[in-house]
Amino acid sequence: MADLDVGDKAPDFDLPRDGGGSLRLSDLLGKPVVLYFYPQDDTTSCTSEAIGFSGLRPAFEHAGAAIVGLSPDSTKKHDKFKAKHGLSVDLVADEERKTIEAYGLWVEKQMYGRRYMGVERATFLIGADGRIARIWRKVRVKGHAQAVLEAVQALPGTGK
């Protein structure tokens, strides 16, 4: 649906989260939010990405930023994923793909000549004002969490 760009207001969401309850983007206003979209729990790249963000979570927190991972998996799968890999980031479940579609990330993909619909791996850095400060599309996982941390640290008013 959306063709979001830097400076746009980030679409709000209210989604079920790991461990119970729900998480609403608008509740995090006032601090930067790293919102990363990934296709599926417990696959090689998705696990590496989640471990990368979890490992750097103290540095993100020092810079005042929250990290939220979002996929179409259920909260039950998220809970297992977090427990299995010792993840510390918040994970939200978008089983109906409404938020994924609002961010324009439900896309046609191709693997081994087969075309299918899936989640484009992408990260949105949302400023404390709720506007998109930076977008990474078609993310390559290696070094990504560190690059996002550096972008957070470069935001005005965040700690280094």
mmCIF file with all atom_site columns, C-alpha atoms in Angstrom:
data_model
loop_
_atom_site.group_PDB
_atom_site.id
_atom_site.type_symbol
_atom_site.label_atom_id
_atom_site.label_alt_id
_atom_site.label_comp_id
_atom_site.label_asym_id
_atom_site.label_entity_id
_atom_site.label_seq_id
_atom_site.pdbx_PDB_ins_code
_atom_site.Cartn_x
_atom_site.Cartn_y
_atom_site.Cartn_z
_atom_site.occupancy
_atom_site.B_iso_or_equiv
_atom_site.pdbx_formal_charge
_atom_site.auth_seq_id
_atom_site.auth_comp_id
_atom_site.auth_asym_id
_atom_site.auth_atom_id
_atom_site.pdbx_PDB_model_num
ATOM 1   C CA . MET A 1 1   ? 0.000  0.000   0.000  1.00 0.00 ? 1   MET A CA 1
ATOM 2   C CA . ALA A 1 2   ? 2.305  2.699   1.281  1.00 0.00 ? 2   ALA A CA 1
ATOM 3   C CA . ASP A 1 3   ? 5.324  4.176   -0.383 1.00 0.00 ? 3   ASP A CA 1
ATOM 4   C CA . LEU A 1 4   ? 6.824  5.635   2.772  1.00 0.00 ? 4   LEU A CA 1
ATOM 5   C CA . ASP A 1 5   ? 9.790  7.963   2.733  1.00 0.00 ? 5   ASP A CA 1
ATOM 6   C CA . VAL A 1 6   ? 12.037 9.781   5.180  1.00 0.00 ? 6   VAL A CA 1
ATOM 7   C CA . GLY A 1 7   ? 10.072 12.567  6.865  1.00 0.00 ? 7   GLY A CA 1
ATOM 8   C CA . ASP A 1 8   ? 6.718  10.761  6.634  1.00 0.00 ? 8   ASP A CA 1
ATOM 9   C CA . LYS A 1 9   ? 4.762  10.028  9.781  1.00 0.00 ? 9   LYS A CA 1
ATOM 10  C CA . ALA A 1 10  ? 5.302  6.371   10.676 1.00 0.00 ? 10  ALA A CA 1
ATOM 11  C CA . PRO A 1 11  ? 2.045  4.381   10.529 1.00 0.00 ? 11  PRO A CA 1
ATOM 12  C CA . ASP A 1 12  ? 0.917  3.544   14.061 1.00 0.00 ? 12  ASP A CA 1
ATOM 13  C CA . PHE A 1 13  ? 0.105  0.000   15.117 1.00 0.00 ? 13  PHE A CA 1
ATOM 14  C CA . ASP A 1 14  ? -1.226 -1.837  18.140 1.00 0.00 ? 14  ASP A CA 1
ATOM 15  C CA . LEU A 1 15  ? -0.129 -5.478  17.933 1.00 0.00 ? 15  LEU A CA 1
ATOM 16  C CA . PRO A 1 16  ? 0.115  -8.474  20.253 1.00 0.00 ? 16  PRO A CA 1
ATOM 17  C CA . ARG A 1 17  ? 3.608  -8.888  21.661 1.00 0.00 ? 17  ARG A CA 1
ATOM 18  C CA . ASP A 1 18  ? 5.763  -11.682 22.958 1.00 0.00 ? 18  ASP A CA 1
ATOM 19  C CA . GLY A 1 19  ? 5.132  -12.528 26.585 1.00 0.00 ? 19  GLY A CA 1
ATOM 20  C CA . GLY A 1 20  ? 1.523  -11.265 26.429 1.00 0.00 ? 20  GLY A CA 1
ATOM 21  C CA . GLY A 1 21  ? -0.158 -7.910  26.111 1.00 0.00 ? 21  GLY A CA 1
ATOM 22  C CA . SER A 1 22  ? 0.259  -5.586  23.183 1.00 0.00 ? 22  SER A CA 1
ATOM 23  C CA . LEU A 1 23  ? 2.621  -2.904  21.973 1.00 0.00 ? 23  LEU A CA 1
ATOM 24  C CA . ARG A 1 24  ? 1.543  0.337   20.333 1.00 0.00 ? 24  ARG A CA 1
ATOM 25  C CA . LEU A 1 25  ? 4.017  2.441   18.371 1.00 0.00 ? 25  LEU A CA 1
ATOM 26  C CA . SER A 1 26  ? 2.421  5.689   19.583 1.00 0.00 ? 26  SER A CA 1
ATOM 27  C CA . ASP A 1 27  ? 3.169  4.643   23.191 1.00 0.00 ? 27  ASP A CA 1
ATOM 28  C CA . LEU A 1 28  ? 6.869  4.866   22.329 1.00 0.00 ? 28  LEU A CA 1
ATOM 29  C CA . LEU A 1 29  ? 6.701  8.477   21.095 1.00 0.00 ? 29  LEU A CA 1
ATOM 30  C CA . GLY A 1 30  ? 9.328  10.703  22.640 1.00 0.00 ? 30  GLY A CA 1
ATOM 31  C CA . LYS A 1 31  ? 12.208 8.355   21.903 1.00 0.00 ? 31  LYS A CA 1
ATOM 32  C CA . PRO A 1 32  ? 13.657 6.887   18.728 1.00 0.00 ? 32  PRO A CA 1
ATOM 33  C CA . VAL A 1 33  ? 12.273 3.501   17.690 1.00 0.00 ? 33  VAL A CA 1
ATOM 34  C CA . VAL A 1 34  ? 14.052 0.929   15.566 1.00 0.00 ? 34  VAL A CA 1
ATOM 35  C CA . LEU A 1 35  ? 11.266 -1.014  13.858 1.00 0.00 ? 35  LEU A CA 1
ATOM 36  C CA . TYR A 1 36  ? 12.632 -3.949  11.936 1.00 0.00 ? 36  TYR A CA 1
ATOM 37  C CA . PHE A 1 37  ? 10.516 -6.193  9.747  1.00 0.00 ? 37  PHE A CA 1
ATOM 38  C CA . TYR A 1 38  ? 11.591 -9.757  9.115  1.00 0.00 ? 38  TYR A CA 1
ATOM 39  C CA . PRO A 1 39  ? 9.998  -12.699 7.293  1.00 0.00 ? 39  PRO A CA 1
ATOM 40  C CA . GLN A 1 40  ? 9.980  -15.534 9.831  1.00 0.00 ? 40  GLN A CA 1
ATOM 41  C CA . ASP A 1 41  ? 11.122 -16.622 13.281 1.00 0.00 ? 41  ASP A CA 1
ATOM 42  C CA . ASP A 1 42  ? 13.956 -19.117 13.573 1.00 0.00 ? 42  ASP A CA 1
ATOM 43  C CA . THR A 1 43  ? 15.335 -18.950 10.037 1.00 0.00 ? 43  THR A CA 1
ATOM 44  C CA . THR A 1 44  ? 19.049 -18.337 9.555  1.00 0.00 ? 44  THR A CA 1
ATOM 45  C CA . SER A 1 45  ? 19.002 -14.654 8.544  1.00 0.00 ? 45  SER A CA 1
ATOM 46  C CA . CYS A 1 46  ? 16.130 -13.699 10.833 1.00 0.00 ? 46  CYS A CA 1
ATOM 47  C CA . THR A 1 47  ? 17.855 -15.343 13.798 1.00 0.00 ? 47  THR A CA 1
ATOM 48  C CA . SER A 1 48  ? 21.173 -13.599 13.024 1.00 0.00 ? 48  SER A CA 1
ATOM 49  C CA . GLU A 1 49  ? 19.390 -10.246 12.763 1.00 0.00 ? 49  GLU A CA 1
ATOM 50  C CA . ALA A 1 50  ? 17.518 -10.727 16.060 1.00 0.00 ? 50  ALA A CA 1
ATOM 51  C CA . ILE A 1 51  ? 20.714 -11.828 17.834 1.00 0.00 ? 51  ILE A CA 1
ATOM 52  C CA . GLY A 1 52  ? 22.517 -8.780  16.403 1.00 0.00 ? 52  GLY A CA 1
ATOM 53  C CA . PHE A 1 53  ? 19.897 -6.348  17.704 1.00 0.00 ? 53  PHE A CA 1
ATOM 54  C CA . SER A 1 54  ? 19.680 -8.172  21.061 1.00 0.00 ? 54  SER A CA 1
ATOM 55  C CA . GLY A 1 55  ? 23.451 -8.031  21.505 1.00 0.00 ? 55  GLY A CA 1
ATOM 56  C CA . LEU A 1 56  ? 23.486 -4.274  20.917 1.00 0.00 ? 56  LEU A CA 1
ATOM 57  C CA . ARG A 1 57  ? 20.356 -3.565  22.971 1.00 0.00 ? 57  ARG A CA 1
ATOM 58  C CA . PRO A 1 58  ? 22.293 -1.964  25.877 1.00 0.00 ? 58  PRO A CA 1
ATOM 59  C CA . ALA A 1 59  ? 23.904 0.495   23.421 1.00 0.00 ? 59  ALA A CA 1
ATOM 60  C CA . PHE A 1 60  ? 20.515 1.256   21.825 1.00 0.00 ? 60  PHE A CA 1
ATOM 61  C CA . GLU A 1 61  ? 19.039 1.839   25.303 1.00 0.00 ? 61  GLU A CA 1
ATOM 62  C CA . HIS A 1 62  ? 21.984 4.102   26.199 1.00 0.00 ? 62  HIS A CA 1
ATOM 63  C CA . ALA A 1 63  ? 21.086 6.145   23.103 1.00 0.00 ? 63  ALA A CA 1
ATOM 64  C CA . GLY A 1 64  ? 17.469 6.220   24.330 1.00 0.00 ? 64  GLY A CA 1
ATOM 65  C CA . ALA A 1 65  ? 16.073 4.012   21.569 1.00 0.00 ? 65  ALA A CA 1
ATOM 66  C CA . ALA A 1 66  ? 13.588 1.141   21.649 1.00 0.00 ? 66  ALA A CA 1
ATOM 67  C CA . ILE A 1 67  ? 13.912 -1.880  19.330 1.00 0.00 ? 67  ILE A CA 1
ATOM 68  C CA . VAL A 1 68  ? 10.869 -3.690  17.979 1.00 0.00 ? 68  VAL A CA 1
ATOM 69  C CA . GLY A 1 69  ? 10.971 -6.691  15.660 1.00 0.00 ? 69  GLY A CA 1
ATOM 70  C CA . LEU A 1 70  ? 7.864  -7.404  13.600 1.00 0.00 ? 70  LEU A CA 1
ATOM 71  C CA . SER A 1 71  ? 6.885  -10.465 11.581 1.00 0.00 ? 71  SER A CA 1
ATOM 72  C CA . PRO A 1 72  ? 3.697  -12.281 10.617 1.00 0.00 ? 72  PRO A CA 1
ATOM 73  C CA . ASP A 1 73  ? 4.501  -15.073 13.100 1.00 0.00 ? 73  ASP A CA 1
ATOM 74  C CA . SER A 1 74  ? 2.279  -15.639 16.147 1.00 0.00 ? 74  SER A CA 1
ATOM 75  C CA . THR A 1 75  ? 3.209  -14.506 19.663 1.00 0.00 ? 75  THR A CA 1
ATOM 76  C CA . LYS A 1 76  ? 3.551  -18.199 20.598 1.00 0.00 ? 76  LYS A CA 1
ATOM 77  C CA . LYS A 1 77  ? 6.229  -18.598 17.900 1.00 0.00 ? 77  LYS A CA 1
ATOM 78  C CA . HIS A 1 78  ? 7.873  -15.355 19.058 1.00 0.00 ? 78  HIS A CA 1
ATOM 79  C CA . ASP A 1 79  ? 8.028  -16.648 22.653 1.00 0.00 ? 79  ASP A CA 1
ATOM 80  C CA . LYS A 1 80  ? 9.714  -19.884 21.519 1.00 0.00 ? 80  LYS A CA 1
ATOM 81  C CA . PHE A 1 81  ? 12.093 -17.945 19.249 1.00 0.00 ? 81  PHE A CA 1
ATOM 82  C CA . LYS A 1 82  ? 13.136 -15.599 22.079 1.00 0.00 ? 82  LYS A CA 1
ATOM 83  C CA . ALA A 1 83  ? 13.622 -18.442 24.555 1.00 0.00 ? 83  ALA A CA 1
ATOM 84  C CA . LYS A 1 84  ? 15.606 -20.600 22.124 1.00 0.00 ? 84  LYS A CA 1
ATOM 85  C CA . HIS A 1 85  ? 18.068 -17.829 21.201 1.00 0.00 ? 85  HIS A CA 1
ATOM 86  C CA . GLY A 1 86  ? 18.089 -15.697 24.381 1.00 0.00 ? 86  GLY A CA 1
ATOM 87  C CA . LEU A 1 87  ? 16.696 -12.672 22.548 1.00 0.00 ? 87  LEU A CA 1
ATOM 88  C CA . SER A 1 88  ? 16.065 -9.439  24.453 1.00 0.00 ? 88  SER A CA 1
ATOM 89  C CA . VAL A 1 89  ? 14.276 -7.329  21.821 1.00 0.00 ? 89  VAL A CA 1
ATOM 90  C CA . ASP A 1 90  ? 10.514 -6.865  21.769 1.00 0.00 ? 90  ASP A CA 1
ATOM 91  C CA . LEU A 1 91  ? 8.753  -8.897  19.081 1.00 0.00 ? 91  LEU A CA 1
ATOM 92  C CA . VAL A 1 92  ? 5.249  -8.142  17.822 1.00 0.00 ? 92  VAL A CA 1
ATOM 93  C CA . ALA A 1 93  ? 2.951  -10.391 15.788 1.00 0.00 ? 93  ALA A CA 1
ATOM 94  C CA . ASP A 1 94  ? 1.286  -9.038  12.654 1.00 0.00 ? 94  ASP A CA 1
ATOM 95  C CA . GLU A 1 95  ? -0.541 -12.219 11.642 1.00 0.00 ? 95  GLU A CA 1
ATOM 96  C CA . GLU A 1 96  ? -3.050 -10.270 9.512  1.00 0.00 ? 96  GLU A CA 1
ATOM 97  C CA . ARG A 1 97  ? -0.161 -8.333  7.877  1.00 0.00 ? 97  ARG A CA 1
ATOM 98  C CA . LYS A 1 98  ? -1.942 -4.976  8.265  1.00 0.00 ? 98  LYS A CA 1
ATOM 99  C CA . THR A 1 99  ? 1.167  -3.176  9.562  1.00 0.00 ? 99  THR A CA 1
ATOM 100 C CA . ILE A 1 100 ? 3.440  -4.975  7.092  1.00 0.00 ? 100 ILE A CA 1
ATOM 101 C CA . GLU A 1 101 ? 1.169  -3.740  4.292  1.00 0.00 ? 101 GLU A CA 1
ATOM 102 C CA . ALA A 1 102 ? 0.926  -0.221  5.789  1.00 0.00 ? 102 ALA A CA 1
ATOM 103 C CA . TYR A 1 103 ? 4.730  -0.014  5.504  1.00 0.00 ? 103 TYR A CA 1
ATOM 104 C CA . GLY A 1 104 ? 4.634  -1.401  1.947  1.00 0.00 ? 104 GLY A CA 1
ATOM 105 C CA . LEU A 1 105 ? 6.577  -4.536  2.809  1.00 0.00 ? 105 LEU A CA 1
ATOM 106 C CA . TRP A 1 106 ? 4.235  -7.349  1.659  1.00 0.00 ? 106 TRP A CA 1
ATOM 107 C CA . VAL A 1 107 ? 5.887  -7.896  -1.700 1.00 0.00 ? 107 VAL A CA 1
ATOM 108 C CA . GLU A 1 108 ? 6.383  -10.433 -4.435 1.00 0.00 ? 108 GLU A CA 1
ATOM 109 C CA . LYS A 1 109 ? 9.588  -12.368 -3.871 1.00 0.00 ? 109 LYS A CA 1
ATOM 110 C CA . GLN A 1 110 ? 11.415 -14.955 -5.905 1.00 0.00 ? 110 GLN A CA 1
ATOM 111 C CA . MET A 1 111 ? 13.502 -17.916 -4.814 1.00 0.00 ? 111 MET A CA 1
ATOM 112 C CA . TYR A 1 112 ? 14.741 -20.751 -7.030 1.00 0.00 ? 112 TYR A CA 1
ATOM 113 C CA . GLY A 1 113 ? 12.553 -19.447 -9.844 1.00 0.00 ? 113 GLY A CA 1
ATOM 114 C CA . ARG A 1 114 ? 9.402  -19.587 -7.728 1.00 0.00 ? 114 ARG A CA 1
ATOM 115 C CA . ARG A 1 115 ? 7.410  -16.398 -7.154 1.00 0.00 ? 115 ARG A CA 1
ATOM 116 C CA . TYR A 1 116 ? 5.531  -15.891 -3.909 1.00 0.00 ? 116 TYR A CA 1
ATOM 117 C CA . MET A 1 117 ? 4.341  -13.141 -1.569 1.00 0.00 ? 117 MET A CA 1
ATOM 118 C CA . GLY A 1 118 ? 6.373  -12.430 1.540  1.00 0.00 ? 118 GLY A CA 1
ATOM 119 C CA . VAL A 1 119 ? 7.824  -9.847  3.896  1.00 0.00 ? 119 VAL A CA 1
ATOM 120 C CA . GLU A 1 120 ? 10.632 -7.665  2.579  1.00 0.00 ? 120 GLU A CA 1
ATOM 121 C CA . ARG A 1 121 ? 13.341 -7.452  5.241  1.00 0.00 ? 121 ARG A CA 1
ATOM 122 C CA . ALA A 1 122 ? 13.516 -3.755  6.109  1.00 0.00 ? 122 ALA A CA 1
ATOM 123 C CA . THR A 1 123 ? 14.264 -1.471  9.041  1.00 0.00 ? 123 THR A CA 1
ATOM 124 C CA . PHE A 1 124 ? 12.690 1.886   9.820  1.00 0.00 ? 124 PHE A CA 1
ATOM 125 C CA . LEU A 1 125 ? 14.314 4.310   12.227 1.00 0.00 ? 125 LEU A CA 1
ATOM 126 C CA . ILE A 1 126 ? 11.510 6.412   13.637 1.00 0.00 ? 126 ILE A CA 1
ATOM 127 C CA . GLY A 1 127 ? 12.444 9.627   15.358 1.00 0.00 ? 127 GLY A CA 1
ATOM 128 C CA . ALA A 1 128 ? 11.126 10.741  18.745 1.00 0.00 ? 128 ALA A CA 1
ATOM 129 C CA . ASP A 1 129 ? 8.585  12.866  16.839 1.00 0.00 ? 129 ASP A CA 1
ATOM 130 C CA . GLY A 1 130 ? 7.043  9.793   15.176 1.00 0.00 ? 130 GLY A CA 1
ATOM 131 C CA . ARG A 1 131 ? 8.485  10.614  11.759 1.00 0.00 ? 131 ARG A CA 1
ATOM 132 C CA . ILE A 1 132 ? 10.646 8.264   9.719  1.00 0.00 ? 132 ILE A CA 1
ATOM 133 C CA . ALA A 1 133 ? 14.290 9.330   10.051 1.00 0.00 ? 133 ALA A CA 1
ATOM 134 C CA . ARG A 1 134 ? 15.897 6.556   7.985  1.00 0.00 ? 134 ARG A CA 1
ATOM 135 C CA . ILE A 1 135 ? 14.887 3.469   5.981  1.00 0.00 ? 135 ILE A CA 1
ATOM 136 C CA . TRP A 1 136 ? 16.919 0.384   5.112  1.00 0.00 ? 136 TRP A CA 1
ATOM 137 C CA . ARG A 1 137 ? 15.257 -1.795  2.468  1.00 0.00 ? 137 ARG A CA 1
ATOM 138 C CA . LYS A 1 138 ? 16.200 -5.295  1.335  1.00 0.00 ? 138 LYS A CA 1
ATOM 139 C CA . VAL A 1 139 ? 18.485 -5.531  4.350  1.00 0.00 ? 139 VAL A CA 1
ATOM 140 C CA . ARG A 1 140 ? 21.621 -7.629  4.320  1.00 0.00 ? 140 ARG A CA 1
ATOM 141 C CA . VAL A 1 141 ? 21.920 -8.881  7.889  1.00 0.00 ? 141 VAL A CA 1
ATOM 142 C CA . LYS A 1 142 ? 25.719 -8.861  8.372  1.00 0.00 ? 142 LYS A CA 1
ATOM 143 C CA . GLY A 1 143 ? 26.667 -5.626  10.147 1.00 0.00 ? 143 GLY A CA 1
ATOM 144 C CA . HIS A 1 144 ? 23.108 -4.256  9.916  1.00 0.00 ? 144 HIS A CA 1
ATOM 145 C CA . ALA A 1 145 ? 22.382 -3.856  13.643 1.00 0.00 ? 145 ALA A CA 1
ATOM 146 C CA . GLN A 1 146 ? 25.655 -1.924  14.080 1.00 0.00 ? 146 GLN A CA 1
ATOM 147 C CA . ALA A 1 147 ? 24.817 0.371   11.140 1.00 0.00 ? 147 ALA A CA 1
ATOM 148 C CA . VAL A 1 148 ? 21.375 1.067   12.626 1.00 0.00 ? 148 VAL A CA 1
ATOM 149 C CA . LEU A 1 149 ? 22.946 1.789   16.032 1.00 0.00 ? 149 LEU A CA 1
ATOM 150 C CA . GLU A 1 150 ? 25.302 4.322   14.429 1.00 0.00 ? 150 GLU A CA 1
ATOM 151 C CA . ALA A 1 151 ? 22.322 6.015   12.750 1.00 0.00 ? 151 ALA A CA 1
ATOM 152 C CA . VAL A 1 152 ? 20.492 6.175   16.102 1.00 0.00 ? 152 VAL A CA 1
ATOM 153 C CA . GLN A 1 153 ? 23.561 7.669   17.768 1.00 0.00 ? 153 GLN A CA 1
ATOM 154 C CA . ALA A 1 154 ? 23.753 10.314  15.025 1.00 0.00 ? 154 ALA A CA 1
ATOM 155 C CA . LEU A 1 155 ? 20.191 11.514  15.708 1.00 0.00 ? 155 LEU A CA 1
ATOM 156 C CA . PRO A 1 156 ? 20.005 14.897  17.448 1.00 0.00 ? 156 PRO A CA 1
ATOM 157 C CA . GLY A 1 157 ? 19.579 14.549  21.206 1.00 0.00 ? 157 GLY A CA 1
ATOM 158 C CA . THR A 1 158 ? 20.629 10.902  21.572 1.00 0.00 ? 158 THR A CA 1
ATOM 159 C CA . GLY A 1 159 ? 23.520 9.676   23.663 1.00 0.00 ? 159 GLY A CA 1
ATOM 160 C CA . LYS A 1 160 ? 26.671 8.158   22.184 1.00 0.00 ? 160 LYS A CA 1
#
